[in-house]
Coordinates of C-alpha atoms and ligand atoms in Angstrom, one line a residue:
Chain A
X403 CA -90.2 12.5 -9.8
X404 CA -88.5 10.2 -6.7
X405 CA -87.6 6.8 -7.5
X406 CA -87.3 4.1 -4.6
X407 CA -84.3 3.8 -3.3
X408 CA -82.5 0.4 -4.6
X409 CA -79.7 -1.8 -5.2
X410 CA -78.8 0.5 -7.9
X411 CA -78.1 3.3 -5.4
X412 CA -76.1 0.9 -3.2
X413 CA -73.9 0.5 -6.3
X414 CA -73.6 4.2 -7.0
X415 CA -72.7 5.0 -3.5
X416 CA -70.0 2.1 -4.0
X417 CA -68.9 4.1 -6.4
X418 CA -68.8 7.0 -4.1
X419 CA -66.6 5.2 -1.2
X420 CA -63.6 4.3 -3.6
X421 CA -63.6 8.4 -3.4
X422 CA -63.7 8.2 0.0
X423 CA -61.1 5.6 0.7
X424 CA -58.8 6.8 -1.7
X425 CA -58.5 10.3 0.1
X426 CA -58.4 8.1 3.3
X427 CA -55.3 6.7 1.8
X428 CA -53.4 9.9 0.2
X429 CA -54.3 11.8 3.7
X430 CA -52.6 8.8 5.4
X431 CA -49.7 8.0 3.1
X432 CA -48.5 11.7 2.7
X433 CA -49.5 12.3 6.1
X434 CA -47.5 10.2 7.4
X435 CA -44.4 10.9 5.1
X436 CA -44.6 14.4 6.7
X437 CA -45.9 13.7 10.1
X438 CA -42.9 11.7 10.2
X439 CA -40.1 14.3 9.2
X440 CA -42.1 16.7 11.6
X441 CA -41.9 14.3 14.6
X442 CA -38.0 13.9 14.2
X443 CA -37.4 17.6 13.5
X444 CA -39.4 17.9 16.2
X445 CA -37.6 15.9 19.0
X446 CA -34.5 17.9 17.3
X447 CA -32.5 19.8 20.1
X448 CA -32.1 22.9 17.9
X449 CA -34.5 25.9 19.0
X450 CA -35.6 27.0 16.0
X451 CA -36.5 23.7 14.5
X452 CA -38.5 22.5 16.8
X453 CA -40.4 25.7 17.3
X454 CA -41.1 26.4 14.0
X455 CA -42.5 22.6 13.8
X456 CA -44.5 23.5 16.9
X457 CA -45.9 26.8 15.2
X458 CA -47.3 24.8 11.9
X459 CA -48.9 22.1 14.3
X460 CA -50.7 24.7 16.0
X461 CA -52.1 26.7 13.0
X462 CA -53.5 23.3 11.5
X463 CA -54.9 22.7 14.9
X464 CA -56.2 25.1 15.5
X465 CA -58.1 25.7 12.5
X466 CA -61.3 23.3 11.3
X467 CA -60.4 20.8 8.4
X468 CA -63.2 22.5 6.3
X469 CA -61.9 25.7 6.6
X470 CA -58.5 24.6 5.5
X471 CA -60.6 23.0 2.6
X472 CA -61.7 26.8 1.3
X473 CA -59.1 27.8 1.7
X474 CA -57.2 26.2 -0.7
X475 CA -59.9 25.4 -2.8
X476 CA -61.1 29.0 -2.9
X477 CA -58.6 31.1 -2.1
X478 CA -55.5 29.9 -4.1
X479 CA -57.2 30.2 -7.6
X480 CA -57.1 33.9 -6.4
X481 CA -53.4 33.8 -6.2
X482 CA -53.5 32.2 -9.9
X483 CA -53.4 29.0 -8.7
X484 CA -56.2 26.8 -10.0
X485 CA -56.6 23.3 -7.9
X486 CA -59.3 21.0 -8.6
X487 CA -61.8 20.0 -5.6
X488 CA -60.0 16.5 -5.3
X489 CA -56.5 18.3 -5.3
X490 CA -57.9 20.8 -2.8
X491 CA -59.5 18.6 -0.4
X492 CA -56.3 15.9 -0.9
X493 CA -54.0 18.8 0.0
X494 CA -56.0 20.1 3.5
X495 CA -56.8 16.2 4.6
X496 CA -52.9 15.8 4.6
X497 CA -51.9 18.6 6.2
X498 CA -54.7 17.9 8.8
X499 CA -53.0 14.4 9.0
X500 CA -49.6 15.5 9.4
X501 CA -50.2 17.7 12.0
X502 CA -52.1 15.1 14.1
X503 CA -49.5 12.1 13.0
X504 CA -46.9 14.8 13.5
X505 CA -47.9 15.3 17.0
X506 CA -48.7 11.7 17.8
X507 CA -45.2 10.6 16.5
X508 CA -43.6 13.2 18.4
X509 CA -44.7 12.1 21.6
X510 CA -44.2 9.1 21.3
X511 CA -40.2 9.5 20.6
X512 CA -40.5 11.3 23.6
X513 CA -41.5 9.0 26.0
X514 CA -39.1 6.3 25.0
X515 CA -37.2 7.6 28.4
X516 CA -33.8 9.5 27.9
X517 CA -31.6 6.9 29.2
X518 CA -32.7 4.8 25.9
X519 CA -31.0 7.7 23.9
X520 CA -27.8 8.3 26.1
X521 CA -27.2 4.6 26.1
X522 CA -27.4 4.3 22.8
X523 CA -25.0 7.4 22.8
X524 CA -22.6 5.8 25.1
X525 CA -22.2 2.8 22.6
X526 CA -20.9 5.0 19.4
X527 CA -24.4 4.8 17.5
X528 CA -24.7 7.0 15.0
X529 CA -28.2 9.4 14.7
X530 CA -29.2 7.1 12.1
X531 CA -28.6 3.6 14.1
X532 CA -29.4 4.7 17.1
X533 CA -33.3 6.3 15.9
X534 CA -33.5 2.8 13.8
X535 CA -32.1 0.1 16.0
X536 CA -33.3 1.7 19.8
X537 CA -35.4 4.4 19.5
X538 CA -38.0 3.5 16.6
X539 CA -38.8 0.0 17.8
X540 CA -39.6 1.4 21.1
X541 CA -41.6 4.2 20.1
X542 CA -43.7 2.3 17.2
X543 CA -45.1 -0.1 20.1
X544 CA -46.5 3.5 21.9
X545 CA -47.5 5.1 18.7
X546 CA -49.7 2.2 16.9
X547 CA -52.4 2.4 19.0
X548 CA -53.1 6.1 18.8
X549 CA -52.2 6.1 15.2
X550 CA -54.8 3.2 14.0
X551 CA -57.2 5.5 16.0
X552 CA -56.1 8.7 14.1
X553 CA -57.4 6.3 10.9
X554 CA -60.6 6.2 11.5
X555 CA -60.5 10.1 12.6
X556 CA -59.3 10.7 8.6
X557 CA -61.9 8.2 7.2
X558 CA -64.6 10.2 8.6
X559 CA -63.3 13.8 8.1
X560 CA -62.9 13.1 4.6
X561 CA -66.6 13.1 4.3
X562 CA -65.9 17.5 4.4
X563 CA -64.7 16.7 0.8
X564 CA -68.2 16.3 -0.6
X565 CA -68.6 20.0 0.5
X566 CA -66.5 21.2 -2.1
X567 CA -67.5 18.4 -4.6
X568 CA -65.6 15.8 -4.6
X569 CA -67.6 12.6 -5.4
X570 CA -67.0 10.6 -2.7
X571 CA -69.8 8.3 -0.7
X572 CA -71.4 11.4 1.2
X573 CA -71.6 13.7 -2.1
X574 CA -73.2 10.9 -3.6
X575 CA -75.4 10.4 -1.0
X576 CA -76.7 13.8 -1.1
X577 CA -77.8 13.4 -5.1
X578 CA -79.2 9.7 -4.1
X579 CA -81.0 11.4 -1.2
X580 CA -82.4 14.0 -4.0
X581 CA -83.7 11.2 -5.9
X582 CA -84.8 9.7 -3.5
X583 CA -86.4 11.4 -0.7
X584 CA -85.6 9.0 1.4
X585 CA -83.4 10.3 4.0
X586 CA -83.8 7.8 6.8
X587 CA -82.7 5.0 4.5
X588 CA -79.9 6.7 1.8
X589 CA -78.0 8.0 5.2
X590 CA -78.5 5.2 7.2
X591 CA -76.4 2.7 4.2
X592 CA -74.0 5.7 4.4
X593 CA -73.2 5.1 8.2
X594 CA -72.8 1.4 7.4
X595 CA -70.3 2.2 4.6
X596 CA -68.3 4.3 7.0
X597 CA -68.9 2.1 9.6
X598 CA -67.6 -0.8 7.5
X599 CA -64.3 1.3 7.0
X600 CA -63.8 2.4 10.6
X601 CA -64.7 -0.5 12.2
X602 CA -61.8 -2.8 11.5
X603 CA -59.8 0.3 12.2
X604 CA -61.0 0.7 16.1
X605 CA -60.8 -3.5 16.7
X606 CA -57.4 -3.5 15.0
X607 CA -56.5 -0.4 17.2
X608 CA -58.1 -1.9 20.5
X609 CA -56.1 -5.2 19.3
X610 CA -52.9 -3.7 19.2
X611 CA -53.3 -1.8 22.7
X612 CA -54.1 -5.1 24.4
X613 CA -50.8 -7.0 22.5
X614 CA -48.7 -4.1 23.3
X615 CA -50.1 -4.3 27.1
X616 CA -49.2 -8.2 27.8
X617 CA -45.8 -8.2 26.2
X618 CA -43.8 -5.3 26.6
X619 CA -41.4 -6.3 23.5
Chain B
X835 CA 2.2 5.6 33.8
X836 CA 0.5 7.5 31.5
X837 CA -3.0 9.5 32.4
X838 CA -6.3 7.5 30.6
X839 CA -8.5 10.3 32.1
X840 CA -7.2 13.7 32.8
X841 CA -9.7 16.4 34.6
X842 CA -8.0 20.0 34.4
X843 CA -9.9 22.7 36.1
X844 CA -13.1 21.7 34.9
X845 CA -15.9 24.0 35.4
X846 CA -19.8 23.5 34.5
X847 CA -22.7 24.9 35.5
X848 CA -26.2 24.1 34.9
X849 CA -27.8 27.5 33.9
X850 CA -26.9 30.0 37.5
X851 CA -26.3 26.5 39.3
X852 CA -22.6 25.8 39.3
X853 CA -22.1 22.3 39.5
X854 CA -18.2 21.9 38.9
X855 CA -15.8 24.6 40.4
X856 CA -12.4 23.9 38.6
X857 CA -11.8 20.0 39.3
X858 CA -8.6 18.5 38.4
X859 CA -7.6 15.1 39.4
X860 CA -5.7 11.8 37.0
X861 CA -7.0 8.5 36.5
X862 CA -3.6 6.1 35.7
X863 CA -3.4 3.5 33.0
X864 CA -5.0 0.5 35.2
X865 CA -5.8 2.8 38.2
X866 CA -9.0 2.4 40.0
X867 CA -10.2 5.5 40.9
X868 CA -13.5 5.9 43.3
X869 CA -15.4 9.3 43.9
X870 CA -17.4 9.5 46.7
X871 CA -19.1 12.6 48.4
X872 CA -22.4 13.7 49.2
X873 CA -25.6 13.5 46.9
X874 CA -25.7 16.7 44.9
X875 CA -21.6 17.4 45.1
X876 CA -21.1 16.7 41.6
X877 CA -20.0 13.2 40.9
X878 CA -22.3 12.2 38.4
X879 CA -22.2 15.4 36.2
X880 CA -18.4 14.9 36.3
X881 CA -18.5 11.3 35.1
X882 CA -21.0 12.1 32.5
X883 CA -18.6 14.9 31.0
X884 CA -15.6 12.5 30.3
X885 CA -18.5 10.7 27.8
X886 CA -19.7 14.2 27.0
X887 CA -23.2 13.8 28.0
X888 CA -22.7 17.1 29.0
X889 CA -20.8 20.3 28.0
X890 CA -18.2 21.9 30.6
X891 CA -18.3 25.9 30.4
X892 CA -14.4 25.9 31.2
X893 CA -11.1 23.9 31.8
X894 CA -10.7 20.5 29.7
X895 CA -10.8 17.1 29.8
X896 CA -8.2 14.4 27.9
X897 CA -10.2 11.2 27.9
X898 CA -7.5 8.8 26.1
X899 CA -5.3 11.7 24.0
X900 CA -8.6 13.2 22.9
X901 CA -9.4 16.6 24.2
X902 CA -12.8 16.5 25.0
X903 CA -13.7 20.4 23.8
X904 CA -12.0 20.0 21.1
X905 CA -14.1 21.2 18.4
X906 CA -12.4 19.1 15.6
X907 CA -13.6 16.2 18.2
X908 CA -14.2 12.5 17.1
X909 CA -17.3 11.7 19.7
X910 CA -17.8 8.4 18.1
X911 CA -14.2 7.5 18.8
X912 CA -13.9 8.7 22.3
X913 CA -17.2 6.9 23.0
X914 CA -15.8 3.7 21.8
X915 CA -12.9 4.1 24.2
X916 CA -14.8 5.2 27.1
X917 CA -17.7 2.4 28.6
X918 CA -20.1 3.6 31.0
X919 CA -22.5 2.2 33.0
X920 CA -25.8 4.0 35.1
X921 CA -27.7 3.2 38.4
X922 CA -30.7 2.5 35.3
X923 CA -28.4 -0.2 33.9
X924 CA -30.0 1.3 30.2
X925 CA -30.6 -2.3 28.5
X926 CA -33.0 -1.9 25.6
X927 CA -36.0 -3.5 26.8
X928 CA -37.0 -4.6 22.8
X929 CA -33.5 -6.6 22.3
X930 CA -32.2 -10.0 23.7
X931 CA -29.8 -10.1 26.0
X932 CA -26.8 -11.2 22.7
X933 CA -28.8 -8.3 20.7
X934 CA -28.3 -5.7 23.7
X935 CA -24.5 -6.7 23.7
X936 CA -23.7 -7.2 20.0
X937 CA -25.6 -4.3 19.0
X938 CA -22.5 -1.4 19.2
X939 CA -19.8 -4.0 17.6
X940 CA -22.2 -5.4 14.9
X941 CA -22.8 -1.9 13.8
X942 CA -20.1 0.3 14.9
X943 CA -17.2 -1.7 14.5
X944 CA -18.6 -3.9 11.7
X945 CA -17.7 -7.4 13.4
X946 CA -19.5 -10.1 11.7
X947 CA -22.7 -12.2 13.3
X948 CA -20.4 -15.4 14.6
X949 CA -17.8 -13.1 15.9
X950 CA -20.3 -11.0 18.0
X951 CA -21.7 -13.8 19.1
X952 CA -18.9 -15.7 20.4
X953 CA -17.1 -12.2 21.7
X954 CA -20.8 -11.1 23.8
X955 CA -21.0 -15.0 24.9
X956 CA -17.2 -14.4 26.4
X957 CA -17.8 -11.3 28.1
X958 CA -21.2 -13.2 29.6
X959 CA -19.0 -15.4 31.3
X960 CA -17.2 -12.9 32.5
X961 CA -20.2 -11.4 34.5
X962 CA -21.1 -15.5 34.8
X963 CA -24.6 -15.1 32.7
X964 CA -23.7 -17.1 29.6
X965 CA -27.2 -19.1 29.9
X966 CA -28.9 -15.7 30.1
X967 CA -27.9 -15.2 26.4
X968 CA -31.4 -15.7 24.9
X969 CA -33.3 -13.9 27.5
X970 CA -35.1 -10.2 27.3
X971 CA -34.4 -7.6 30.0
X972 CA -37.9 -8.3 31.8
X973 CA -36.7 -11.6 32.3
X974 CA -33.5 -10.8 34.4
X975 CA -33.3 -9.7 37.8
X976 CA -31.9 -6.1 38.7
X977 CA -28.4 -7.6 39.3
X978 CA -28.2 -9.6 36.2
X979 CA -29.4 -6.8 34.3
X980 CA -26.6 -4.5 35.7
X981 CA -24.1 -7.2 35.3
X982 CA -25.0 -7.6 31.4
X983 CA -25.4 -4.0 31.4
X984 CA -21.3 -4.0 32.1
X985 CA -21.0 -7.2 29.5
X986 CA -22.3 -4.8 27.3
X987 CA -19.7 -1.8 27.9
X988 CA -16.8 -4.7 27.9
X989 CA -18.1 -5.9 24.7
X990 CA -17.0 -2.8 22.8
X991 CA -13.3 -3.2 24.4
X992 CA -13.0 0.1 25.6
X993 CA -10.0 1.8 27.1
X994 CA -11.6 3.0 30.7
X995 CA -14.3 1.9 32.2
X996 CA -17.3 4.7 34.3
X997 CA -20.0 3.2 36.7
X998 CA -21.8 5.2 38.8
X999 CA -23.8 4.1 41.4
X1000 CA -24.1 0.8 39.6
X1001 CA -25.9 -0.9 42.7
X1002 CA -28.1 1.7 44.2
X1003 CA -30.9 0.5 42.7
X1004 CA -30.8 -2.8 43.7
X1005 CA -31.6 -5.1 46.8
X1006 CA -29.2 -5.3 49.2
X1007 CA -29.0 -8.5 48.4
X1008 CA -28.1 -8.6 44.5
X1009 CA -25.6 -5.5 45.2
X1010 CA -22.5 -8.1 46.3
X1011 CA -22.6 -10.0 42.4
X1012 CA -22.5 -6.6 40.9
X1013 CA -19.2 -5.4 42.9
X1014 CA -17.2 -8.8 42.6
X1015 CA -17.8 -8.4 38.3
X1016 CA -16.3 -4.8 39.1
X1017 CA -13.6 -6.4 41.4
X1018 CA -12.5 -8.6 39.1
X1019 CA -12.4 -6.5 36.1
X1020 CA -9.9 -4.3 38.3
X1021 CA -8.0 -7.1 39.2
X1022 CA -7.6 -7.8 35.3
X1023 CA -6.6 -4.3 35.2
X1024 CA -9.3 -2.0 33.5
X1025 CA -8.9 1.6 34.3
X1026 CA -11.4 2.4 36.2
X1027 CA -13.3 5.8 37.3
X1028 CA -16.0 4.9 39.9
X1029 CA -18.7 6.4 41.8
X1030 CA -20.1 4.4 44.7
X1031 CA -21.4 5.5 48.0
X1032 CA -20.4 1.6 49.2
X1033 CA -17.7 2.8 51.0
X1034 CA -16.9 -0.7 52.1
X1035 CA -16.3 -1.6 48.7
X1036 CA -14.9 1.7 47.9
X1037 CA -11.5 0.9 50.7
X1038 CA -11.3 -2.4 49.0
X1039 CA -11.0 -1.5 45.3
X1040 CA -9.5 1.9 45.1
X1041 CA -6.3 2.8 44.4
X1042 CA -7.3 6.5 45.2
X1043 CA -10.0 8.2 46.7
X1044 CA -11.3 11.9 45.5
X1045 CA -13.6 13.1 47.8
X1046 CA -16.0 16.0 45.7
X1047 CA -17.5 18.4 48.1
X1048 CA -19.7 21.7 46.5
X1049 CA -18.4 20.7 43.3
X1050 CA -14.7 20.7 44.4
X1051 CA -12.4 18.4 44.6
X1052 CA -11.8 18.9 49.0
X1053 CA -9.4 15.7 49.0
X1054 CA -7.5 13.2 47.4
X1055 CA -5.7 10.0 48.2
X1056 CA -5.0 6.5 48.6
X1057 CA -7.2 4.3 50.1
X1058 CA -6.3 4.8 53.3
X1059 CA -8.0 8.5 53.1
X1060 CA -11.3 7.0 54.9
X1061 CA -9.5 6.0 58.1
X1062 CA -7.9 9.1 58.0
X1063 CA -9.3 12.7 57.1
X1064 CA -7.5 15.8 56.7
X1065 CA -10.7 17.7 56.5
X1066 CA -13.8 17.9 58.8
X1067 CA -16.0 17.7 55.8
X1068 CA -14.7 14.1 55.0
X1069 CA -14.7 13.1 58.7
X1070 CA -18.2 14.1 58.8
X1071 CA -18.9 11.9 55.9
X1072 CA -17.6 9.6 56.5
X1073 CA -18.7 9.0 60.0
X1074 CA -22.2 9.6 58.0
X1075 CA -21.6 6.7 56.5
X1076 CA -21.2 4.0 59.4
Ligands
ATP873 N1 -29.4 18.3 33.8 C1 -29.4 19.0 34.9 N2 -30.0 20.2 34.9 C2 -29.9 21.0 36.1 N3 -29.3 20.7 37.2 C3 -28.7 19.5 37.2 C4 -28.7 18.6 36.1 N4 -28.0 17.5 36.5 C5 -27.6 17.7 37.7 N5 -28.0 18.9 38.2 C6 -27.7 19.4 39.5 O1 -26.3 19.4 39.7 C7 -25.9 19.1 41.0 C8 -24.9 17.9 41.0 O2 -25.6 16.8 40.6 P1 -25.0 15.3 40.4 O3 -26.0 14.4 39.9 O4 -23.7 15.5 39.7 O5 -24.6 15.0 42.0 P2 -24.1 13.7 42.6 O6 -22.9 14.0 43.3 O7 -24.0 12.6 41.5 O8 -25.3 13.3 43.6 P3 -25.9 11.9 44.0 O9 -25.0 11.3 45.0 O10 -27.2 12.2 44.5 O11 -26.0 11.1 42.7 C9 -27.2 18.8 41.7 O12 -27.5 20.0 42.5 C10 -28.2 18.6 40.7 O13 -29.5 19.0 41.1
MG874 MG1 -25.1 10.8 41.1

């Protein structure tokens, strides 16, 4: 028997996006924490490091989100490792994140030109001040742009989560739609939700681009 | 006297590209020393070792009683003896011009705020930009930039001074209030080890010449070398040059 669909649904599927946004934010948080390590070891000037770092990048690359999803979700309870589907989709959405972040970080370091480094050389910095007082405050101003966008790329992948049943907006959009019947409708409130999400992301993105563009401080 | 700088058969090469070929040559306590030759002969990769920016393969360098390969090396130290300053000038675009020059003694040598301040606003007036203590980078022509780029250098005190090509990127025009801050630092008696290709400005400040050819040192001498060569290489130059 379908009911119509109703405020009641809107509620559930509410209910659903604090699933969604809370992945959004343990994908971007951890993410980040590792992204970050990866970008310096990354810029590091030792082979090994930095090709090892390059290696990991290009297997998470390389390889669909979802896929990552199984298989950790699938495959490591055959190891004897049992993970729950919020654990399992958690863990691939941050090392999707960090890989990305990683990447975006990276580059960024890099194109703070080399005479910013070897001048902060030639004044006795240590690694430490001379990353936090030249290079970092350069490189933030050419990686907030690209990383406000990467945001909205994690909002919307975490929607693979519902695959392996995690509860989040789009899982719950699926049972509504089953009560429903009413496709159009149950998945067109969905897009708003993400779209209500993303949104801010992109303007605050675009907004940062244009301060970024005027002042070059 | 007593060497600040002391090259001894100094050899680098840049993968199968040799690039130094056993220099040796003595900057003096106060000495102004000025390395010209052509583009490609060396001089750069030579000043960048006594910072070591880059690695030599052989020889050694004493920059202030510190051998530079030294493995047991204090790089911090010899940086903080040794100032240098690049044809890029290097400020950091993000800081004010005080930030820019109070950076290295705020954190390196601990000097408090009011102390930095009042040591970056002396060494302003020294390349006559006190007013331009507020100002960012952007806002500062090519000149002033270089000349608080030095400020900068002075600021940490150090023992020997390194500019190369300090006014090759600039209008012809802004080059002369760059080489009288230089000319007046050697007249207060900074060691200085200089690269220039000014060689105008190079008669009137050194105290020797080196002329680097192919990454050898083909002659040496007091300033009186450019109006007269021993070697057809440097009369070629320098008649290049007029
Ligand atoms: N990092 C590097 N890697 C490879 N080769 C280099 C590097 N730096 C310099 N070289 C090469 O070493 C040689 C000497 O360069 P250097 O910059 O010391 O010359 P220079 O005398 O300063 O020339 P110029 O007058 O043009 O500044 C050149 O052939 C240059 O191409
Ligand atoms: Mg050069």
């Amino acid at each position: 028997m379908f009911t119509n669909f109703a405020l009641i649904h809107v509620q559930v599927l509410l209910g659903g996006l604090i699933w969604t946004v809370v992945l959004s934010l343990i994908s971007f948080v951890f993410g980040g924490l590792i992204g970050f390590a990866l970008a310096l070891a990354g810029v590091s000037k030792v082979r090994w490091v930095s090709r090892t770092i390059a290696t990991y990048v290009a297997l998470i690359q390389g390889s669909p989100v979802l896929i990552i999803m199984f298989v950790i979700y699938f495959g490591l309870p055959i190891l004897g490792v049992e993970v729950g589907s919020l654990t399992a989709a958690g863990i691939a959405l941050v090392l999707f994140s960090s890989a990305y972040l990683g990447t975006i970080w990276r580059a960024s370091l890099q194109s703070v030109p080399k005479t910013q480094w070897e001048g902060a050389d030639c004044l006795a910095l240590t690694y430490a001040q001379r990353m936090g007082l030249v290079i970092l405050p350069q490189a933030i101003r050419i990686a907030t742009p690209p990383t406000v966008g990467f945001m909205v790329q994690i909002v919307k992948n975490t929607s693979l989560a519902s695959v392996i049943g995690v509860v989040d907006v789009t899982y719950v959009g699926k049972q509504v739609n089953a009560a429903t019947f009413q496709p159009f409708t149950t998945y067109l409130v969905i897009a708003v939700l993400y779209f209500c999400l993303c949104y801010p992301l992109s303007v605050l993105s675009r907004r940062f681009e244009r301060a970024y563009s005027v002042s070059h401080r | 006297m007593s060497a600040i700088v002391k090259f001894d058969d100094v050899h680098l090469s840049f993968g199968a590209l040799k690039v130094l070929k056993g220099i040796s040559f003595e900057v003096q306590k106060g000495e102004v020393l000025v390395l010209i030759g052509r583009s490609g002969s060396g001089k750069s990769t030579a000043l960048r070792c006594v910072d070591r920016l880059e690695r030599i393969n052989g020889g050694d360098i004493v920059v202030c009683g510190r051998s530079i390969s030294d493995p047991k090396l204090d790089l911090r130290a010899l940086r903080q003896d040794v100032g240098i300053v690049f044809q890029s000038y290097n400020l950091f675009p993000h800081l004010t011009v005080e930030q820019n020059i109070t950076l290295a003694p705020r954190w390196v040598k601990k000097v408090d705020r009011a102390t930095a301040r009042a040591e970056a606003l002396q060494v302003l007036r020294q390349v006559g930009l006190e007013e331009k203590i507020d100002a960012y980078p952007e806002q500062l022509s090519g000149g002033q930039q270089q000349r608080v780029a030095i400020a900068r250098s002075l600021a940490m005190k150090p023992k020997v001074m390194l500019f190369d090509e300090v006014t090759s990127a600039l209008d012809p025009e802004l080059t002369g209030e760059v080489l009288k801050v230089i000319e007046d630092l050697a007249r207060g008696g900074m060691t200085m080890l200089l690269v220039t290709h000014e060689m105008a400005f190079a008669q009137r400040i050194a105290d020797r010449i080196v002329f680097m050819h192919q990454g050898r040192v083909w002659e040496e001498g007091p300033r009186t070398l450019l109006a007269d060569p021993q070697t057809p290489e440097l009369r070629t130059f320098v008649g290049s040059r007029h």
